[in-house]
Short mmCIF file of N, CA and C in Angstrom, two decimals:
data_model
loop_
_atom_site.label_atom_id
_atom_site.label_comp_id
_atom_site.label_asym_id
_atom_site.label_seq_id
_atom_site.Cartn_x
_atom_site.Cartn_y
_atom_site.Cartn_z
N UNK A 1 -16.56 -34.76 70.16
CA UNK A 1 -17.61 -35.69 69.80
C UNK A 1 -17.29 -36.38 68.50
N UNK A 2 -17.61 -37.29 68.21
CA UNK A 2 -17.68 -38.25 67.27
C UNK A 2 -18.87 -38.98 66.89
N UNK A 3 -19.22 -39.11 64.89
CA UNK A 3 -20.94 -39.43 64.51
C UNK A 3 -20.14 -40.78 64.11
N UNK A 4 -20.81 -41.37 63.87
CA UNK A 4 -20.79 -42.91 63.11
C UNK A 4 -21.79 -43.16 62.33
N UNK A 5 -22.01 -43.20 61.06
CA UNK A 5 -22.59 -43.12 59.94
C UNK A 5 -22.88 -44.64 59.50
N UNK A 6 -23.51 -46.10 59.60
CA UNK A 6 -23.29 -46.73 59.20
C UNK A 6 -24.36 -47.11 58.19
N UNK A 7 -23.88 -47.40 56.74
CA UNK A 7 -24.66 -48.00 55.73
C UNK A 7 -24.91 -49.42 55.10
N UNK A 8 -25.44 -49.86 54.58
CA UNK A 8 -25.33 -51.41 53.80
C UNK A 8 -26.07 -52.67 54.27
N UNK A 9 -26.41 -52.22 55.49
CA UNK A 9 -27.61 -53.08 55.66
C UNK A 9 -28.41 -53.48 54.65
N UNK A 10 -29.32 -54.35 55.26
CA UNK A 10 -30.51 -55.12 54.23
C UNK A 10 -31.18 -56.53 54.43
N UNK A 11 -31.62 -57.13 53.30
CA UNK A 11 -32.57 -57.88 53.49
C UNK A 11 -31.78 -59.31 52.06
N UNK A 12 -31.26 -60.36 52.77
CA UNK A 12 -30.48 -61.18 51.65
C UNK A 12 -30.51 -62.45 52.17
N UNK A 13 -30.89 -63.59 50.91
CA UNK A 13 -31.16 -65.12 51.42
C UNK A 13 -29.73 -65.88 51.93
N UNK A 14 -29.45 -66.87 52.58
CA UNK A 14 -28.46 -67.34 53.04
C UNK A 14 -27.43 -68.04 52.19
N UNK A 15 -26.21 -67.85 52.29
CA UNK A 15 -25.59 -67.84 51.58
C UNK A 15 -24.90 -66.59 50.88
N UNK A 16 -25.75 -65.76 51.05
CA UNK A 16 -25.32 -64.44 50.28
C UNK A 16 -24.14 -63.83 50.81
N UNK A 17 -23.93 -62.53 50.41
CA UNK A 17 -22.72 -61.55 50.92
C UNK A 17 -23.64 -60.19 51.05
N UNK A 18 -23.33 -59.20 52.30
CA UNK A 18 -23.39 -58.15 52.33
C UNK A 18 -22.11 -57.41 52.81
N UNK A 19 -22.30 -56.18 52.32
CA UNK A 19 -20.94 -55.38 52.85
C UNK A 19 -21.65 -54.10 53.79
N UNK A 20 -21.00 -53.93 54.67
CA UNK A 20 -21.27 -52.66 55.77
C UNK A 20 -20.15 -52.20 55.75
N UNK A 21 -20.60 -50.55 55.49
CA UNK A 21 -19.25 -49.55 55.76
C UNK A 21 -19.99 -48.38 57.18
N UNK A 22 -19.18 -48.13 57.63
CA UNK A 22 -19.41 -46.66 58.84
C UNK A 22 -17.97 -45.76 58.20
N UNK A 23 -18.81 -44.68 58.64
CA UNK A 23 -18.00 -43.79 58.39
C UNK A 23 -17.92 -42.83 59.64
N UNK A 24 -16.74 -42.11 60.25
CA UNK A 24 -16.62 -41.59 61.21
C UNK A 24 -16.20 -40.38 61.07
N UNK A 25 -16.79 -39.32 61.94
CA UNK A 25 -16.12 -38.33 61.64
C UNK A 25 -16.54 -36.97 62.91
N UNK A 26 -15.73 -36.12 62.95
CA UNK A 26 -15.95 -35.46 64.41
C UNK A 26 -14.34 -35.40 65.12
N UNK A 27 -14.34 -35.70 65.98
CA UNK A 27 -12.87 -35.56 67.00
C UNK A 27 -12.44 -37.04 66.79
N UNK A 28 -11.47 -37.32 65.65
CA UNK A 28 -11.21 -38.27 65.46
C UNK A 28 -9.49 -38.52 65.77
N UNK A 29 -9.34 -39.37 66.78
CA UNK A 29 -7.80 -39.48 66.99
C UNK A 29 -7.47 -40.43 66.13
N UNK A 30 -6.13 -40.57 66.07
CA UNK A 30 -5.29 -41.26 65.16
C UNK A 30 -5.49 -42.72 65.63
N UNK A 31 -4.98 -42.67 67.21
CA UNK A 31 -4.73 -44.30 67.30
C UNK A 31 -6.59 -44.39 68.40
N UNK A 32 -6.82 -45.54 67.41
CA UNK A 32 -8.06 -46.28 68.14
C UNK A 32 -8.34 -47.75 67.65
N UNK A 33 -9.78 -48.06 68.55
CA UNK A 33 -10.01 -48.76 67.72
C UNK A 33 -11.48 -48.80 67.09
N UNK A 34 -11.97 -49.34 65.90
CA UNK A 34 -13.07 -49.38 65.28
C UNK A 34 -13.48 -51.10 65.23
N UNK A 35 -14.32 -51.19 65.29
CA UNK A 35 -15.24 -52.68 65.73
C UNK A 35 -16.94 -52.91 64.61
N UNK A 36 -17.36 -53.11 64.58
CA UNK A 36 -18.75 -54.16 64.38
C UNK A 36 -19.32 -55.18 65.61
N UNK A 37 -20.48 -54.49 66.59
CA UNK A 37 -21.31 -55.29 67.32
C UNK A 37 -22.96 -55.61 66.71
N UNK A 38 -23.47 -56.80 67.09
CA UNK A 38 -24.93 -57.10 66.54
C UNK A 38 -25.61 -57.27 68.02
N UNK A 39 -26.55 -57.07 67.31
CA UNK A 39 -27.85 -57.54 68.40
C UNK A 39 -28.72 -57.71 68.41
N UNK A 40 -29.64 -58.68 68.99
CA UNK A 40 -30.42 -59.36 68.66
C UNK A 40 -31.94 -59.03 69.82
N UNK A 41 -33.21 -59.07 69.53
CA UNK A 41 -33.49 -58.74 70.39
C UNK A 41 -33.53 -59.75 71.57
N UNK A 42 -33.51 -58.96 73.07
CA UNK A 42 -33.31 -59.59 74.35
C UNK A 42 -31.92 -60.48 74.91
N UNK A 43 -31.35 -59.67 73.84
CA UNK A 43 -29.69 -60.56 73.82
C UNK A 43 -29.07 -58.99 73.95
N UNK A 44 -27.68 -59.38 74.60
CA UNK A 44 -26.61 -58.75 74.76
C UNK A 44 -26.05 -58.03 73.19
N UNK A 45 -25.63 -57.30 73.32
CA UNK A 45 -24.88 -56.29 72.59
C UNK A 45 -23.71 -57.33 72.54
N UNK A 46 -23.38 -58.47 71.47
CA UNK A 46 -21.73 -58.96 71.20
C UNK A 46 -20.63 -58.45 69.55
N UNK A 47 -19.60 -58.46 70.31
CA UNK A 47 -18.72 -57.87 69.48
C UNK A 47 -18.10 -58.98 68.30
N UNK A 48 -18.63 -58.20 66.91
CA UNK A 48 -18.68 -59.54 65.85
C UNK A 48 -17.02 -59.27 65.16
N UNK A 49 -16.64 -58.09 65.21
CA UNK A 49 -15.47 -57.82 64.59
C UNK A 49 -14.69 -56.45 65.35
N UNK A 50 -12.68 -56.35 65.19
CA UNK A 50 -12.51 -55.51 65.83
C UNK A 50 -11.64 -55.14 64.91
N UNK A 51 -10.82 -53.94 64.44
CA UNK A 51 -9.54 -54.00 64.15
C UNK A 51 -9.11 -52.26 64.65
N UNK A 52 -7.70 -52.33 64.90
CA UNK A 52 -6.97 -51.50 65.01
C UNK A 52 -6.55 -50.32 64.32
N UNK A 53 -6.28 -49.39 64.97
CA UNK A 53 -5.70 -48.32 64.03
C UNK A 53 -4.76 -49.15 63.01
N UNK A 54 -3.64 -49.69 63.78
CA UNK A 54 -2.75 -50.50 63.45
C UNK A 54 -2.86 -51.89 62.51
N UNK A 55 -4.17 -52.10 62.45
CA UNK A 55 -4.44 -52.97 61.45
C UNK A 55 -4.43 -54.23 61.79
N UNK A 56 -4.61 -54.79 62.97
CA UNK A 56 -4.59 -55.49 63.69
C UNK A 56 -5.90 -56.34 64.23
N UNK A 57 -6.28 -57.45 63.96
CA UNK A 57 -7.92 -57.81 63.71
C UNK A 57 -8.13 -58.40 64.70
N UNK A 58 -9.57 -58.89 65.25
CA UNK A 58 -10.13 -59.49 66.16
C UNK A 58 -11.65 -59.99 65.79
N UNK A 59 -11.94 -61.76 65.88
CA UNK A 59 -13.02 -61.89 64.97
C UNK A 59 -13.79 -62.72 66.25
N UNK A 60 -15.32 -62.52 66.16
CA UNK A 60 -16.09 -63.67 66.98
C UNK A 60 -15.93 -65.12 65.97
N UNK A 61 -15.81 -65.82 67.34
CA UNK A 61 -15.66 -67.22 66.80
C UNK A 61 -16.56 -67.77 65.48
N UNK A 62 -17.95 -67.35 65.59
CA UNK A 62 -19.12 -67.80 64.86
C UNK A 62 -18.64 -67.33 63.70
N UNK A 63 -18.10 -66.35 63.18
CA UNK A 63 -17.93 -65.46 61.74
C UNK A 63 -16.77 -65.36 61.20
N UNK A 64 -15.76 -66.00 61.96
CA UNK A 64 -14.13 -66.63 61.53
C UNK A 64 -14.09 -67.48 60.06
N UNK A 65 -13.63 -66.77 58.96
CA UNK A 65 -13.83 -67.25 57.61
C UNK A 65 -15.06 -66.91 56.69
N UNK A 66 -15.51 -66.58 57.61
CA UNK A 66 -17.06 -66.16 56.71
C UNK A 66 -17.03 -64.35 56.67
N UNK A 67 -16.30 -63.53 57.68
CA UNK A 67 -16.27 -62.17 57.59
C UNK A 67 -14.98 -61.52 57.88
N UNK A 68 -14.49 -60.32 57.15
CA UNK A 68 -13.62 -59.90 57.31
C UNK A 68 -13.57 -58.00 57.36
N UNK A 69 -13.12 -57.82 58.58
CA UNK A 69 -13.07 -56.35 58.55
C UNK A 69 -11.89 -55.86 57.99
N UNK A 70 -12.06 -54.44 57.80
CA UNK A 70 -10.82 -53.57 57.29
C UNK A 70 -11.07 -52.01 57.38
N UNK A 71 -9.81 -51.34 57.32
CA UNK A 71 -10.23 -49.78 57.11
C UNK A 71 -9.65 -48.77 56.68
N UNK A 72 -9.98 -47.65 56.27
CA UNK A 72 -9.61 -46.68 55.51
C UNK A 72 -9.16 -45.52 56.67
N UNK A 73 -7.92 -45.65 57.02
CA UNK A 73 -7.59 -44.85 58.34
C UNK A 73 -7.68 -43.14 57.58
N UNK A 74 -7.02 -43.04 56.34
CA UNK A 74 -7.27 -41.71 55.63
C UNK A 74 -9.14 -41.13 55.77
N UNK A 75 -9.38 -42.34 55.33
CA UNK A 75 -11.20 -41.81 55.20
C UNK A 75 -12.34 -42.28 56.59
N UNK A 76 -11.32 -42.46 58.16
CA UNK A 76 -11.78 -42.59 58.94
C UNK A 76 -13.14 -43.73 58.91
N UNK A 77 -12.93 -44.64 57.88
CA UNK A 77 -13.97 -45.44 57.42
C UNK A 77 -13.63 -47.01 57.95
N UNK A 78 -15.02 -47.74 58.72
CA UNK A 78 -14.29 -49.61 58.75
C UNK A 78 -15.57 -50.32 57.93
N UNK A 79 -15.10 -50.81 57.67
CA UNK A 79 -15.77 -52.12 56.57
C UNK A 79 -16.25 -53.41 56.94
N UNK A 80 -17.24 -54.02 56.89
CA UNK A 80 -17.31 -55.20 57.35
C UNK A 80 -18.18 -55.96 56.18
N UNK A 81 -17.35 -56.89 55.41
CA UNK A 81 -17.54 -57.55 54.37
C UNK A 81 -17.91 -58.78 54.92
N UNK A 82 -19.36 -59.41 54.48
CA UNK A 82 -20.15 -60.29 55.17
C UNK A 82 -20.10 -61.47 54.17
N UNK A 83 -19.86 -62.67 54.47
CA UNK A 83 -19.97 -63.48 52.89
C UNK A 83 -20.29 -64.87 53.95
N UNK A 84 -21.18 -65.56 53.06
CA UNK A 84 -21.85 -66.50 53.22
C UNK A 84 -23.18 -66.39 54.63
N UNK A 85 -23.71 -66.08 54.29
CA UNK A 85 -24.40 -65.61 55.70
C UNK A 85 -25.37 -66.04 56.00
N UNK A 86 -25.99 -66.42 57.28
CA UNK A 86 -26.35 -67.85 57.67
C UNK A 86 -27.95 -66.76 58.08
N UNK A 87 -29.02 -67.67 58.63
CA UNK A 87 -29.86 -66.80 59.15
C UNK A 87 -29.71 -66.22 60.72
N UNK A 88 -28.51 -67.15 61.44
CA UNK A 88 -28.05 -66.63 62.34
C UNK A 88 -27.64 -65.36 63.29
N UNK A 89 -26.97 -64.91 61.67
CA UNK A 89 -26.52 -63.53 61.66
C UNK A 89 -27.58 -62.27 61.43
N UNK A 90 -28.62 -62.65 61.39
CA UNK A 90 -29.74 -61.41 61.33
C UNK A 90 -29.59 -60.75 62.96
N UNK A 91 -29.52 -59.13 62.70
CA UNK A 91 -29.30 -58.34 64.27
C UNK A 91 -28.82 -57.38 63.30
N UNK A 92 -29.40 -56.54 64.30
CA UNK A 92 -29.36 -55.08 64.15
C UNK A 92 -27.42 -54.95 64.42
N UNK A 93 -26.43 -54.34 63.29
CA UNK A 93 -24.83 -54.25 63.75
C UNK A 93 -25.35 -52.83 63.64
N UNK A 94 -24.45 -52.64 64.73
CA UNK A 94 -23.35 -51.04 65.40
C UNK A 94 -22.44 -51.08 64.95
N UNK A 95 -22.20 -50.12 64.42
CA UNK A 95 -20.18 -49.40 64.53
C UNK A 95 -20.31 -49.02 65.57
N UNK A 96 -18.39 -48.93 66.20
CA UNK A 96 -18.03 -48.75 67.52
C UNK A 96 -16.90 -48.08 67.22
N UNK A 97 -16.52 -46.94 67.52
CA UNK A 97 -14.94 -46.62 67.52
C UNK A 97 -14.68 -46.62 69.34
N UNK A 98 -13.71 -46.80 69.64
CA UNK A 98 -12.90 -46.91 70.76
C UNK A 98 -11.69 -45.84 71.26
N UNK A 99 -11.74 -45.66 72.12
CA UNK A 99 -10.42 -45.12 72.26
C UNK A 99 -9.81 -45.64 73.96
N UNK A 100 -8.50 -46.42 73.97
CA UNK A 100 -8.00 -47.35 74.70
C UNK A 100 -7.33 -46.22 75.83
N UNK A 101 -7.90 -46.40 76.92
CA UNK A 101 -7.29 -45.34 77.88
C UNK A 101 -7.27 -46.16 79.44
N UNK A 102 -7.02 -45.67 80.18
CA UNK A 102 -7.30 -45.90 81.58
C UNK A 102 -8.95 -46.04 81.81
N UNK A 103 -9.69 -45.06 81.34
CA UNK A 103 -11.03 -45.11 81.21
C UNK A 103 -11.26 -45.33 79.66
N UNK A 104 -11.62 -46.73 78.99
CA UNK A 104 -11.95 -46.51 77.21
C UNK A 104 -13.32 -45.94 76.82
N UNK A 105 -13.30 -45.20 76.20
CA UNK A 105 -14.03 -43.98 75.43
C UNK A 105 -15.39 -44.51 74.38
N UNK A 106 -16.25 -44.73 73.96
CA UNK A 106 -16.84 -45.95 73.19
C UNK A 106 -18.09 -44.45 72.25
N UNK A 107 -17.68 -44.70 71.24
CA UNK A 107 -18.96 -43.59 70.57
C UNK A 107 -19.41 -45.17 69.78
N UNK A 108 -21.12 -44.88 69.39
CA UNK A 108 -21.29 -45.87 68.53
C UNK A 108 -22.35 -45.08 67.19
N UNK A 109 -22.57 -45.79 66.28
CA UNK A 109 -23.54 -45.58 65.18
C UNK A 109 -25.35 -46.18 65.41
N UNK A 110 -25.81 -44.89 64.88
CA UNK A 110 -27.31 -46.07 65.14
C UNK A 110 -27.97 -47.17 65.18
N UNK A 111 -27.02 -47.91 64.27
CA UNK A 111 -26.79 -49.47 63.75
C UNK A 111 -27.76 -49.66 62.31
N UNK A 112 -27.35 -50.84 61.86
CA UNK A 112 -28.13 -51.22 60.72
C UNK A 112 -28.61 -52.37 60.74
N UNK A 113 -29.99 -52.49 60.15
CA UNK A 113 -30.77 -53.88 60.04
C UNK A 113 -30.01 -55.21 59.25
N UNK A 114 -29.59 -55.86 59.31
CA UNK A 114 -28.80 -57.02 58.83
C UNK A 114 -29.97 -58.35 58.89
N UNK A 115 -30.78 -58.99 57.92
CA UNK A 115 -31.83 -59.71 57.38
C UNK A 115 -31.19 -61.23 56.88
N UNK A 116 -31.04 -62.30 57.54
CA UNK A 116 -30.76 -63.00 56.31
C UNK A 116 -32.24 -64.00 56.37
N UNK A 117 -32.80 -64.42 55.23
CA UNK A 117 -33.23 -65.46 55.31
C UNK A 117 -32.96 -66.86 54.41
N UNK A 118 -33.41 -68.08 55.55
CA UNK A 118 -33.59 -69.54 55.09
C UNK A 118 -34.44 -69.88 53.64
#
């Protein structure tokens, strides 16, 4: 099993920056992957950020230049550094770790409130 811990949510006018970290920990394999999904209510669960064990990134179109993930493979930790942030982006984000198989494996975090206002 695997927990996902995610913190840094909040409540910030547009334009601002927030940072979200998760932290993972439990049966943690080496190679995966760790992500950032939001959601909104009556909307789909979409995937805002991805990156690799390997360090290897994947961004939704909407948040290309405005957000950047990263991670602490030692401290099983991913980051999602939020800058300039529109009211768009208000939704509840998930951490996601992954694990890429024939069948992929998906643990997630409770998620955090993400607020921006106009």
């Amino acid at each position: 099993q695997v927990q996902l811990v995610e913190s840094g949510g909040g409540l910030v006018q547009a334009g601002e920056s927030l940072r979200l970290s998760c932290a993972a920990s439990g049966s943690i394999f080496r190679v995966n992957v760790m992500g950032w999904y939001r959601q909104t209510p009556g909307k789909q669960r979409e995937l805002v950020a991805s990156i690799t064990s390997g360090g290897s990134t994947n961004y939704a179109d909407s948040v290309k230049g405005r957000f950047t993930i990263s991670r602490d493979n030692a401290k099983n930790t991913v980051y999602l550094q939020m800058n300039r942030l529109k009211p768009e982006d208000t939704a509840v984000y998930f951490c996601n770790i992954r694990y890429v198989g024939v069948i992929n494996v998906d643990y997630w975090g409770q998620g955090t409130q993400v607020t921006v206002s106009s």
